[in-house]
mmCIF file of C-alpha atoms in Angstrom:
data_model
loop_
_atom_site.group_PDB
_atom_site.id
_atom_site.type_symbol
_atom_site.label_atom_id
_atom_site.label_comp_id
_atom_site.label_asym_id
_atom_site.label_seq_id
_atom_site.Cartn_x
_atom_site.Cartn_y
_atom_site.Cartn_z
ATOM 1 C CA MET A 11 34.915 44.286 148.554
ATOM 2 C CA THR A 12 34.442 47.780 149.921
ATOM 3 C CA GLY A 13 35.717 49.386 153.698
ATOM 4 C CA SER A 14 37.780 47.702 155.729
ATOM 5 C CA VAL A 15 36.107 43.768 157.200
ATOM 6 C CA VAL A 16 36.932 42.850 160.682
ATOM 7 C CA VAL A 17 39.040 39.579 161.093
ATOM 8 C CA GLU A 18 38.699 39.324 165.082
ATOM 9 C CA THR A 19 37.761 41.361 168.573
ATOM 10 C CA SER A 20 40.176 40.137 171.515
ATOM 11 C CA PRO A 21 38.316 40.452 174.518
ATOM 12 C CA SER A 22 40.651 43.185 175.798
ATOM 13 C CA GLY A 23 38.244 45.570 172.294
ATOM 14 C CA LEU A 24 41.125 45.198 170.469
ATOM 15 C CA VAL A 25 39.808 45.258 166.618
ATOM 16 C CA LEU A 26 41.869 44.154 163.987
ATOM 17 C CA LYS A 27 40.545 44.858 160.456
ATOM 18 C CA ARG A 28 41.865 43.840 157.489
ATOM 19 C CA LEU A 29 41.527 46.856 154.984
ATOM 20 C CA GLN A 30 40.545 47.252 151.439
ATOM 21 C CA PRO A 31 41.490 49.999 148.437
ATOM 22 C CA SER A 32 38.524 51.274 149.105
ATOM 23 C CA SER A 33 39.355 52.153 153.326
ATOM 24 C CA GLU A 34 41.004 55.626 152.759
ATOM 25 C CA LEU A 35 40.357 57.142 156.402
ATOM 26 C CA GLU A 36 41.737 53.979 157.926
ATOM 27 C CA PHE A 37 44.861 53.631 155.516
ATOM 28 C CA THR A 38 45.704 57.086 156.375
ATOM 29 C CA ASP A 39 45.627 56.081 159.869
ATOM 30 C CA LEU A 40 48.393 52.969 158.903
ATOM 31 C CA LEU A 41 50.027 55.372 156.498
ATOM 32 C CA SER A 42 50.588 58.387 159.808
ATOM 33 C CA LEU A 43 52.589 55.554 162.213
ATOM 34 C CA TYR A 44 54.424 53.354 159.674
ATOM 35 C CA GLU A 45 55.911 56.343 159.392
ATOM 36 C CA GLU A 46 56.461 57.363 162.275
ATOM 37 C CA ALA A 47 57.319 53.824 163.082
ATOM 38 C CA PHE A 48 59.915 53.094 160.578
ATOM 39 C CA PRO A 49 63.267 54.771 159.158
ATOM 40 C CA CYS A 50 63.047 56.418 155.944
ATOM 41 C CA SER A 51 65.522 53.372 154.746
ATOM 42 C CA GLU A 52 63.294 50.686 155.854
ATOM 43 C CA ARG A 53 60.201 52.514 154.263
ATOM 44 C CA LYS A 54 58.523 51.808 151.167
ATOM 45 C CA PRO A 55 57.078 54.883 149.447
ATOM 46 C CA ALA A 56 53.022 55.651 149.924
ATOM 47 C CA ASP A 57 52.482 54.714 146.213
ATOM 48 C CA VAL A 58 53.507 51.726 146.754
ATOM 49 C CA LEU A 59 51.912 50.250 149.754
ATOM 50 C CA ARG A 60 49.433 50.969 147.901
ATOM 51 C CA ARG A 61 49.518 49.323 145.303
ATOM 52 C CA MET A 62 50.105 46.424 147.932
ATOM 53 C CA LEU A 63 46.534 47.477 148.999
ATOM 54 C CA ALA A 64 45.230 46.432 146.454
ATOM 55 C CA THR A 65 46.208 42.607 145.989
ATOM 56 C CA GLU A 66 44.794 39.858 147.272
ATOM 57 C CA GLN A 67 47.830 38.486 148.182
ATOM 58 C CA TYR A 68 48.533 41.268 150.930
ATOM 59 C CA TYR A 69 46.758 41.904 154.196
ATOM 60 C CA PHE A 70 46.949 45.542 155.477
ATOM 61 C CA LEU A 71 45.427 45.175 159.412
ATOM 62 C CA LEU A 72 44.836 47.457 161.440
ATOM 63 C CA ALA A 73 44.507 47.240 165.252
ATOM 64 C CA THR A 74 41.810 49.890 166.795
ATOM 65 C CA LYS A 75 40.555 50.073 170.704
ATOM 66 C CA ASP A 76 37.631 51.981 170.992
ATOM 67 C CA GLU A 77 38.079 53.038 168.058
ATOM 68 C CA VAL A 78 41.577 54.876 168.101
ATOM 69 C CA THR A 79 44.585 53.384 166.006
ATOM 70 C CA VAL A 80 46.586 51.351 168.553
ATOM 71 C CA GLY A 81 49.190 49.658 165.453
ATOM 72 C CA PHE A 82 49.077 47.713 161.910
ATOM 73 C CA ALA A 83 50.814 44.894 160.615
ATOM 74 C CA ILE A 84 51.585 44.135 156.626
ATOM 75 C CA VAL A 85 51.758 40.614 155.984
ATOM 76 C CA CYS A 86 51.900 39.296 152.522
ATOM 77 C CA VAL A 87 51.325 34.995 151.333
ATOM 78 C CA LEU A 88 53.842 33.873 149.432
ATOM 79 C CA SER A 89 52.785 32.574 145.478
ATOM 80 C CA GLY A 90 53.793 29.038 146.937
ATOM 81 C CA GLY A 91 50.243 28.989 150.060
ATOM 82 C CA THR A 92 52.685 27.603 153.212
ATOM 83 C CA ALA A 93 54.140 30.584 154.260
ATOM 84 C CA ALA A 94 53.437 34.315 154.458
ATOM 85 C CA LEU A 95 56.193 36.652 155.755
ATOM 86 C CA LEU A 96 55.240 39.668 158.683
ATOM 87 C CA GLU A 97 56.901 42.860 156.473
ATOM 88 C CA TYR A 98 55.735 45.136 158.977
ATOM 89 C CA MET A 99 54.377 45.919 162.237
ATOM 90 C CA ALA A 100 54.332 48.749 164.871
ATOM 91 C CA VAL A 101 52.251 49.791 168.137
ATOM 92 C CA ALA A 102 51.385 53.366 168.866
ATOM 93 C CA PRO A 103 54.254 55.002 171.141
ATOM 94 C CA SER A 104 51.614 55.895 173.810
ATOM 95 C CA GLN A 105 49.732 52.114 173.522
ATOM 96 C CA ARG A 106 53.072 50.208 173.828
ATOM 97 C CA ARG A 107 54.085 47.288 176.771
ATOM 98 C CA ARG A 108 50.539 46.944 177.042
ATOM 99 C CA GLY A 109 50.837 43.464 175.162
ATOM 100 C CA ILE A 110 49.221 45.050 171.746
ATOM 101 C CA GLY A 111 52.157 44.066 169.408
ATOM 102 C CA GLY A 112 51.726 40.119 170.566
ATOM 103 C CA GLN A 113 48.004 40.489 169.790
ATOM 104 C CA ILE A 114 48.642 41.731 166.695
ATOM 105 C CA VAL A 115 51.475 39.071 165.213
ATOM 106 C CA LEU A 116 49.039 36.716 166.486
ATOM 107 C CA ALA A 117 46.203 37.802 165.251
ATOM 108 C CA ALA A 118 47.957 38.601 162.096
ATOM 109 C CA ALA A 119 48.800 34.914 162.000
ATOM 110 C CA ARG A 120 45.380 33.441 162.525
ATOM 111 C CA ALA A 121 44.446 35.783 159.431
ATOM 112 C CA VAL A 122 46.311 34.224 157.327
ATOM 113 C CA ASP A 123 45.288 30.676 158.307
ATOM 114 C CA ALA A 124 48.755 29.748 160.701
ATOM 115 C CA PRO A 125 49.758 26.762 161.966
ATOM 116 C CA SER A 126 49.144 25.421 158.556
ATOM 117 C CA VAL A 127 51.172 28.993 156.523
ATOM 118 C CA THR A 128 53.896 29.184 158.785
ATOM 119 C CA LEU A 129 54.463 33.152 159.422
ATOM 120 C CA LEU A 130 57.813 34.093 158.741
ATOM 121 C CA LEU A 131 59.524 37.248 160.937
ATOM 122 C CA GLU A 132 62.682 39.111 159.558
ATOM 123 C CA VAL A 133 64.364 40.405 162.675
ATOM 124 C CA GLU A 134 67.352 42.407 162.913
ATOM 125 C CA SER A 135 70.580 40.116 164.039
ATOM 126 C CA ASP A 136 72.191 40.379 167.673
ATOM 127 C CA LEU A 137 75.162 39.457 166.664
ATOM 128 C CA ILE A 138 76.787 42.470 166.080
ATOM 129 C CA ASP A 139 78.142 43.714 169.492
ATOM 130 C CA ASP A 140 77.056 47.178 169.130
ATOM 131 C CA PRO A 141 75.036 49.806 171.320
ATOM 132 C CA ASP A 142 71.947 48.240 170.235
ATOM 133 C CA ARG A 143 72.750 44.998 170.814
ATOM 134 C CA LEU A 144 70.365 44.339 173.549
ATOM 135 C CA LEU A 145 67.372 45.711 172.123
ATOM 136 C CA ARG A 146 67.913 43.554 168.716
ATOM 137 C CA THR A 147 68.360 41.020 171.345
ATOM 138 C CA ARG A 148 64.472 41.776 173.465
ATOM 139 C CA ARG A 149 63.295 41.836 169.714
ATOM 140 C CA LYS A 150 63.670 38.706 169.260
ATOM 141 C CA GLN A 151 62.811 37.140 172.957
ATOM 142 C CA PHE A 152 59.689 39.536 172.134
ATOM 143 C CA TYR A 153 58.624 37.096 168.987
ATOM 144 C CA ARG A 154 60.164 33.469 170.854
ATOM 145 C CA ALA A 155 57.638 34.679 173.443
ATOM 146 C CA LEU A 156 54.799 33.679 170.923
ATOM 147 C CA GLY A 157 56.639 30.540 170.017
ATOM 148 C CA ALA A 158 58.433 31.512 167.056
ATOM 149 C CA LEU A 159 61.272 29.994 166.121
ATOM 150 C CA GLU A 160 64.827 30.944 164.780
ATOM 151 C CA LEU A 161 66.021 29.293 161.566
ATOM 152 C CA ARG A 162 69.760 27.954 162.519
ATOM 153 C CA ASN A 163 72.434 29.401 160.558
ATOM 154 C CA LEU A 164 70.459 31.487 158.056
ATOM 155 C CA SER A 165 71.787 34.657 157.706
ATOM 156 C CA TRP A 166 69.173 36.147 156.094
ATOM 157 C CA SER A 167 70.155 38.559 153.287
ATOM 158 C CA MET A 168 67.052 41.190 152.908
ATOM 159 C CA PRO A 169 66.943 43.003 149.314
ATOM 160 C CA PRO A 170 67.912 47.199 150.024
ATOM 161 C CA VAL A 171 63.993 48.580 150.407
ATOM 162 C CA ILE A 172 65.729 51.431 148.936
ATOM 163 C CA ALA A 173 69.504 52.761 148.290
ATOM 164 C CA ALA A 174 70.540 51.964 151.789
ATOM 165 C CA SER A 175 71.994 48.808 152.680
ATOM 166 C CA PRO A 176 69.931 47.272 155.479
ATOM 167 C CA PRO A 177 71.306 45.633 158.416
ATOM 168 C CA ALA A 178 72.597 42.020 159.465
ATOM 169 C CA MET A 179 69.442 40.563 159.695
ATOM 170 C CA GLU A 180 68.016 36.702 160.533
ATOM 171 C CA MET A 181 64.820 34.605 159.720
ATOM 172 C CA MET A 182 62.451 33.034 162.627
ATOM 173 C CA ALA A 183 58.886 31.306 162.262
ATOM 174 C CA LEU A 184 55.634 31.184 163.510
ATOM 175 C CA SER A 185 54.624 27.464 162.256
ATOM 176 C CA ALA A 186 53.866 24.502 163.888
ATOM 177 C CA ILE A 187 57.086 22.950 162.421
ATOM 178 C CA VAL A 188 59.101 22.302 165.948
ATOM 179 C CA ASP A 189 61.853 20.537 164.845
ATOM 180 C CA PHE A 190 63.398 21.090 161.249
ATOM 181 C CA VAL A 191 62.732 22.598 157.927
ATOM 182 C CA PRO A 192 63.867 21.125 154.779
ATOM 183 C CA ARG A 193 66.841 23.034 152.776
ATOM 184 C CA HIS A 194 64.595 23.030 149.697
ATOM 185 C CA GLN A 195 61.550 24.185 152.012
ATOM 186 C CA VAL A 196 63.809 26.738 152.962
ATOM 187 C CA ARG A 197 65.243 27.367 149.195
ATOM 188 C CA GLN A 198 60.783 27.637 148.299
ATOM 189 C CA TRP A 199 61.086 30.390 150.935
ATOM 190 C CA LEU A 200 63.308 32.463 150.179
ATOM 191 C CA THR A 201 62.825 32.736 146.608
ATOM 192 C CA GLU A 202 59.263 33.724 146.796
ATOM 193 C CA ILE A 203 59.988 36.393 149.673
ATOM 194 C CA TYR A 204 62.749 37.718 147.010
ATOM 195 C CA VAL A 205 60.242 37.741 143.827
ATOM 196 C CA ASP A 206 57.446 38.476 145.841
ATOM 197 C CA VAL A 207 57.857 40.627 148.077
ATOM 198 C CA TYR A 208 61.227 42.759 146.547
ATOM 199 C CA GLY A 209 61.150 42.361 143.435
ATOM 200 C CA GLN A 210 63.951 40.571 143.234
ATOM 201 C CA SER A 211 64.847 37.404 140.494
ATOM 202 C CA ALA A 212 64.070 33.912 141.328
ATOM 203 C CA ASP A 213 68.402 33.126 140.226
ATOM 204 C CA ASP A 214 69.209 35.960 142.421
ATOM 205 C CA PRO A 215 72.663 34.818 143.495
ATOM 206 C CA ARG A 216 72.528 36.063 146.793
ATOM 207 C CA ILE A 217 69.654 33.279 147.670
ATOM 208 C CA ASP A 218 72.573 30.011 146.936
ATOM 209 C CA LEU A 219 74.885 32.012 148.970
ATOM 210 C CA MET A 220 72.535 32.033 152.184
ATOM 211 C CA LEU A 221 72.358 28.434 151.502
ATOM 212 C CA ARG A 222 75.612 26.993 151.240
ATOM 213 C CA ALA A 223 76.369 26.754 154.444
ATOM 214 C CA LEU A 224 72.252 25.137 155.549
ATOM 215 C CA PRO A 225 71.946 21.345 156.212
ATOM 216 C CA GLU A 226 69.432 19.078 154.062
ATOM 217 C CA GLU A 227 67.807 19.846 157.585
ATOM 218 C CA VAL A 228 67.222 23.156 158.929
ATOM 219 C CA GLU A 229 66.819 23.355 162.756
ATOM 220 C CA LEU A 230 64.425 25.736 164.231
ATOM 221 C CA VAL A 231 65.761 26.986 167.275
#
């Protein structure tokens, strides 16, 4: 397949395209915003992103308006087929507070066939009392306003992207499920994220540690 593929166009004029390996100019636009939006500790190298783009498992979604890049999302459809992970999402600084981020997240969910596929969201925990706590709470509120719910008591142990340790994390889900998720389903999702996204072992002991305190039915709150 050559060139980018338009996934959808909103009434506001926002166009969401799925990039292909041949979409070099658009990939360069995405990479520029990616490097601006995320600190080094959270970024994968450009050559890794290119390898991700070359796989069917990954959706690189570029949002444009009037042919100008305004945001992007990178989503990995997990190997079990029941969930996808929103790995990265950003909006250009000049375009923020206009509802574009929410449109991108919901369009990404539709692109991977939500609600039949649950869109999982990594979010920094707002349980840590420090100067950035309010900002992290607002980020969670942003996702809640879109319909996402938190997996109660799941402390998400995100593997580091580079040498630096990631901050305390939690996980939210944008899904048709509105009450509980079976613990075995949560195990499957965590294992697939470890293997598919972070290249870790399916037997990684951190998976059992995350699950140890969870009940058989994990509440969405």
